[in-house]
Amino acid sequence: MSHVLDNPGWFALIGPQADFAHGQGLARHFYRDIAPFSAIEEATPAAYSDLASDLPSNTEARLFRPSDEALPPGWLAIDAFPMLQMVPKHDRPIAEDYAVPDDLTEADVLAMRELVDVAKPGPFGPRTHRLGRFVGYRENGRLIAMAGERLRLPSYVELSAICTHPVARGRGLAGKLMRCLMNRAIVRGESPFLHVRPENREAVSLYHRLGFTVRREIWVLWRKPVSEAS
């Protein structure tokens, strides 16, 4: 790999987020109540052997990989799809033309989970909120929009869980939350990045307007040992 962003799961799990990881050798896993992702250092039989040895029973390994790599012996493909990996064009803060959002805490976990259930931004487990900072907007006491941080690797932080309740869409709340998180990351000396499905044109368009550009295509591979596939 030529860059940590080419294998973001691995460099998160052996680096800044090692406390959320288990595994050995050439493979690591997030604890599943935090995130459903695993990682390998390289696509070799040895790495997949390490991956299988600590993979929780009856679960698939979900990997961020640079391509739809060939399956090693003893594994089955469950799913595979490309994501766009996007990074900002510039490393300077952008105009703070937004109302300052609330910082979300442990006390907000139930509200966060309720919003996720409705808005469906992607995987969000009971302890996902512990991966980073989350911010949101409330209306009449209800959380109606939020965004947060997921993968953290040296000098980079992934923005994720970006979602708005259906009743509040069309008001630019997601963009405001993104600007807030982008600026905070840049001030800390970190570069924000994100992953988005190419077919999610509305989100891709928003990220372009916020100054993001496509760095590369990343594949999400769902794979399972043959003995666990049934």
PDB file of C-alpha atoms in Angstrom, residues 13-147:
ATOM      1  CA  LEU A  13      -7.215  -0.759  14.059  1.00  0.00           C
ATOM      2  CA  ILE A  14      -3.458  -1.000  14.586  1.00  0.00           C
ATOM      3  CA  GLY A  15      -3.156   2.713  15.317  1.00  0.00           C
ATOM      4  CA  PRO A  16      -5.395   5.292  17.012  1.00  0.00           C
ATOM      5  CA  GLN A  17      -8.302   2.869  17.484  1.00  0.00           C
ATOM      6  CA  ALA A  18      -6.347  -0.143  18.681  1.00  0.00           C
ATOM      7  CA  ASP A  19      -8.264  -0.048  21.980  1.00  0.00           C
ATOM      8  CA  PHE A  20     -11.420  -0.963  20.037  1.00  0.00           C
ATOM      9  CA  ALA A  21      -9.732  -3.887  18.254  1.00  0.00           C
ATOM     10  CA  HIS A  22      -9.089  -7.567  18.720  1.00  0.00           C
ATOM     11  CA  GLY A  23      -7.215  -9.988  16.505  1.00  0.00           C
ATOM     12  CA  GLN A  24      -3.698 -11.124  15.789  1.00  0.00           C
ATOM     13  CA  GLY A  25      -0.920 -11.132  13.236  1.00  0.00           C
ATOM     14  CA  LEU A  26      -2.046  -9.718   9.911  1.00  0.00           C
ATOM     15  CA  ALA A  27      -5.724  -9.222  10.812  1.00  0.00           C
ATOM     16  CA  ARG A  28      -7.844  -7.158  13.191  1.00  0.00           C
ATOM     17  CA  HIS A  29     -11.539  -6.690  13.981  1.00  0.00           C
ATOM     18  CA  PHE A  30     -13.541  -3.953  15.614  1.00  0.00           C
ATOM     19  CA  TYR A  31     -15.645  -5.220  18.484  1.00  0.00           C
ATOM     20  CA  ARG A  32     -18.966  -5.745  16.775  1.00  0.00           C
ATOM     21  CA  ASP A  33     -21.004  -3.508  19.072  1.00  0.00           C
ATOM     22  CA  ILE A  34     -18.719  -0.660  17.956  1.00  0.00           C
ATOM     23  CA  ALA A  35     -18.413  -1.303  14.208  1.00  0.00           C
ATOM     24  CA  PRO A  36     -18.905  -4.308  11.883  1.00  0.00           C
ATOM     25  CA  PHE A  37     -15.550  -3.946  10.117  1.00  0.00           C
ATOM     26  CA  SER A  38     -12.428  -6.066   9.998  1.00  0.00           C
ATOM     27  CA  ALA A  39      -9.085  -5.466   8.287  1.00  0.00           C
ATOM     28  CA  ILE A  40      -6.056  -7.279   6.901  1.00  0.00           C
ATOM     29  CA  GLU A  41      -2.615  -5.869   6.277  1.00  0.00           C
ATOM     30  CA  GLU A  42      -2.417  -7.517   2.856  1.00  0.00           C
ATOM     31  CA  ALA A  43      -4.433  -9.955   0.777  1.00  0.00           C
ATOM     32  CA  THR A  44      -2.439 -13.117   1.473  1.00  0.00           C
ATOM     33  CA  PRO A  45      -3.425 -16.621   2.656  1.00  0.00           C
ATOM     34  CA  ALA A  46      -1.600 -15.907   5.930  1.00  0.00           C
ATOM     35  CA  ALA A  47      -3.626 -12.747   6.523  1.00  0.00           C
ATOM     36  CA  TYR A  48      -6.911 -14.521   5.788  1.00  0.00           C
ATOM     37  CA  SER A  49      -5.905 -17.322   8.150  1.00  0.00           C
ATOM     38  CA  ASP A  50      -5.416 -14.748  10.909  1.00  0.00           C
ATOM     39  CA  LEU A  51      -8.712 -13.119   9.912  1.00  0.00           C
ATOM     40  CA  ALA A  52     -10.620 -16.383  10.296  1.00  0.00           C
ATOM     41  CA  SER A  53      -9.075 -17.288  13.634  1.00  0.00           C
ATOM     42  CA  ASP A  54     -10.613 -14.334  15.480  1.00  0.00           C
ATOM     43  CA  LEU A  55     -13.714 -13.672  13.376  1.00  0.00           C
ATOM     44  CA  PRO A  56     -16.789 -13.830  15.632  1.00  0.00           C
ATOM     45  CA  SER A  57     -18.889 -16.925  14.996  1.00  0.00           C
ATOM     46  CA  ASN A  58     -21.591 -16.683  12.315  1.00  0.00           C
ATOM     47  CA  THR A  59     -20.459 -13.267  11.096  1.00  0.00           C
ATOM     48  CA  GLU A  60     -18.844 -12.098   7.890  1.00  0.00           C
ATOM     49  CA  ALA A  61     -15.635 -10.094   7.647  1.00  0.00           C
ATOM     50  CA  ARG A  62     -16.343  -6.676   6.148  1.00  0.00           C
ATOM     51  CA  LEU A  63     -13.163  -5.266   4.663  1.00  0.00           C
ATOM     52  CA  PHE A  64     -12.183  -1.947   3.092  1.00  0.00           C
ATOM     53  CA  ARG A  65      -9.889  -2.994   0.238  1.00  0.00           C
ATOM     54  CA  PRO A  66      -8.345  -1.246  -2.796  1.00  0.00           C
ATOM     55  CA  SER A  67      -9.995  -3.633  -5.264  1.00  0.00           C
ATOM     56  CA  ASP A  68     -12.380  -6.567  -5.542  1.00  0.00           C
ATOM     57  CA  GLU A  69      -9.561  -8.975  -4.788  1.00  0.00           C
ATOM     58  CA  ALA A  70      -9.597 -12.670  -5.614  1.00  0.00           C
ATOM     59  CA  LEU A  71     -10.941 -14.912  -2.887  1.00  0.00           C
ATOM     60  CA  PRO A  72      -8.415 -17.079  -1.071  1.00  0.00           C
ATOM     61  CA  PRO A  73      -9.115 -20.799  -0.732  1.00  0.00           C
ATOM     62  CA  GLY A  74     -11.623 -21.627   1.992  1.00  0.00           C
ATOM     63  CA  TRP A  75     -13.589 -18.367   1.752  1.00  0.00           C
ATOM     64  CA  LEU A  76     -16.890 -17.396   0.155  1.00  0.00           C
ATOM     65  CA  ALA A  77     -17.947 -13.999  -1.213  1.00  0.00           C
ATOM     66  CA  ILE A  78     -21.080 -12.666   0.493  1.00  0.00           C
ATOM     67  CA  ASP A  79     -21.120  -9.187  -1.048  1.00  0.00           C
ATOM     68  CA  ALA A  80     -18.818  -6.681  -2.764  1.00  0.00           C
ATOM     69  CA  PHE A  81     -19.474  -3.073  -3.731  1.00  0.00           C
ATOM     70  CA  PRO A  82     -17.428   0.019  -4.534  1.00  0.00           C
ATOM     71  CA  MET A  83     -17.391   3.230  -2.526  1.00  0.00           C
ATOM     72  CA  LEU A  84     -15.976   6.611  -3.437  1.00  0.00           C
ATOM     73  CA  GLN A  85     -13.316   7.764  -1.025  1.00  0.00           C
ATOM     74  CA  MET A  86     -13.420  11.554  -0.877  1.00  0.00           C
ATOM     75  CA  VAL A  87     -11.027  14.112   0.649  1.00  0.00           C
ATOM     76  CA  PRO A  88     -11.126  17.941   0.778  1.00  0.00           C
ATOM     77  CA  LYS A  89      -9.386  19.899  -1.943  1.00  0.00           C
ATOM     78  CA  HIS A  90      -7.953  22.284   0.650  1.00  0.00           C
ATOM     79  CA  ASP A  91      -6.647  21.922   4.198  1.00  0.00           C
ATOM     80  CA  ARG A  92      -7.987  25.202   5.544  1.00  0.00           C
ATOM     81  CA  PRO A  93     -11.206  25.845   7.501  1.00  0.00           C
ATOM     82  CA  ILE A  94     -14.267  26.926   5.550  1.00  0.00           C
ATOM     83  CA  ALA A  95     -16.725  29.688   6.411  1.00  0.00           C
ATOM     84  CA  GLU A  96     -18.703  28.990   9.573  1.00  0.00           C
ATOM     85  CA  ASP A  97     -22.036  29.999   8.090  1.00  0.00           C
ATOM     86  CA  TYR A  98     -24.066  27.728  10.332  1.00  0.00           C
ATOM     87  CA  ALA A  99     -25.637  27.614  13.758  1.00  0.00           C
ATOM     88  CA  VAL A 100     -23.312  25.902  16.201  1.00  0.00           C
ATOM     89  CA  PRO A 101     -24.645  22.357  16.693  1.00  0.00           C
ATOM     90  CA  ASP A 102     -24.932  20.490  19.955  1.00  0.00           C
ATOM     91  CA  ASP A 103     -22.109  18.180  20.973  1.00  0.00           C
ATOM     92  CA  LEU A 104     -23.688  14.767  21.491  1.00  0.00           C
ATOM     93  CA  THR A 105     -22.738  12.674  24.533  1.00  0.00           C
ATOM     94  CA  GLU A 106     -23.528   9.344  26.164  1.00  0.00           C
ATOM     95  CA  ALA A 107     -26.804  10.876  27.301  1.00  0.00           C
ATOM     96  CA  ASP A 108     -27.837  11.204  23.652  1.00  0.00           C
ATOM     97  CA  VAL A 109     -27.215   7.600  22.575  1.00  0.00           C
ATOM     98  CA  LEU A 110     -30.892   6.622  22.599  1.00  0.00           C
ATOM     99  CA  ALA A 111     -31.803   9.660  20.487  1.00  0.00           C
ATOM    100  CA  MET A 112     -28.932   8.884  18.110  1.00  0.00           C
ATOM    101  CA  ARG A 113     -30.068   5.290  17.696  1.00  0.00           C
ATOM    102  CA  GLU A 114     -33.653   6.406  17.089  1.00  0.00           C
ATOM    103  CA  LEU A 115     -32.510   8.809  14.361  1.00  0.00           C
ATOM    104  CA  VAL A 116     -30.352   6.125  12.760  1.00  0.00           C
ATOM    105  CA  ASP A 117     -33.289   3.718  12.694  1.00  0.00           C
ATOM    106  CA  VAL A 118     -35.307   6.238  10.686  1.00  0.00           C
ATOM    107  CA  ALA A 119     -32.619   7.881   8.517  1.00  0.00           C
ATOM    108  CA  LYS A 120     -30.513   4.721   7.905  1.00  0.00           C
ATOM    109  CA  PRO A 121     -27.062   6.259   7.279  1.00  0.00           C
ATOM    110  CA  GLY A 122     -25.285   2.905   7.586  1.00  0.00           C
ATOM    111  CA  PRO A 123     -23.920   0.690  10.371  1.00  0.00           C
ATOM    112  CA  PHE A 124     -24.358   2.177  13.835  1.00  0.00           C
ATOM    113  CA  GLY A 125     -24.034  -0.092  16.841  1.00  0.00           C
ATOM    114  CA  PRO A 126     -24.576   0.376  20.582  1.00  0.00           C
ATOM    115  CA  ARG A 127     -21.044   1.768  21.043  1.00  0.00           C
ATOM    116  CA  THR A 128     -20.344   3.356  17.652  1.00  0.00           C
ATOM    117  CA  HIS A 129     -20.593   6.792  19.267  1.00  0.00           C
ATOM    118  CA  ARG A 130     -17.377   6.080  21.182  1.00  0.00           C
ATOM    119  CA  LEU A 131     -15.303   6.128  17.999  1.00  0.00           C
ATOM    120  CA  GLY A 132     -15.245   9.920  17.837  1.00  0.00           C
ATOM    121  CA  ARG A 133     -17.056  13.195  18.214  1.00  0.00           C
ATOM    122  CA  PHE A 134     -20.701  13.561  17.190  1.00  0.00           C
ATOM    123  CA  VAL A 135     -22.705  16.724  16.677  1.00  0.00           C
ATOM    124  CA  GLY A 136     -26.368  17.319  15.962  1.00  0.00           C
ATOM    125  CA  TYR A 137     -29.324  19.645  15.713  1.00  0.00           C
ATOM    126  CA  ARG A 138     -32.482  19.345  17.788  1.00  0.00           C
ATOM    127  CA  GLU A 139     -35.962  20.649  17.181  1.00  0.00           C
ATOM    128  CA  ASN A 140     -38.624  20.664  19.875  1.00  0.00           C
ATOM    129  CA  GLY A 141     -36.397  18.437  21.974  1.00  0.00           C
ATOM    130  CA  ARG A 142     -35.944  15.790  19.241  1.00  0.00           C
ATOM    131  CA  LEU A 143     -32.662  15.043  17.485  1.00  0.00           C
ATOM    132  CA  ILE A 144     -33.336  15.716  13.803  1.00  0.00           C
ATOM    133  CA  ALA A 145     -29.844  15.621  12.271  1.00  0.00           C
ATOM    134  CA  MET A 146     -26.388  14.393  13.221  1.00  0.00           C
ATOM    135  CA  ALA A 147     -22.923  13.649  11.907  1.00  0.00           C
TER     136      ALA A 147
END
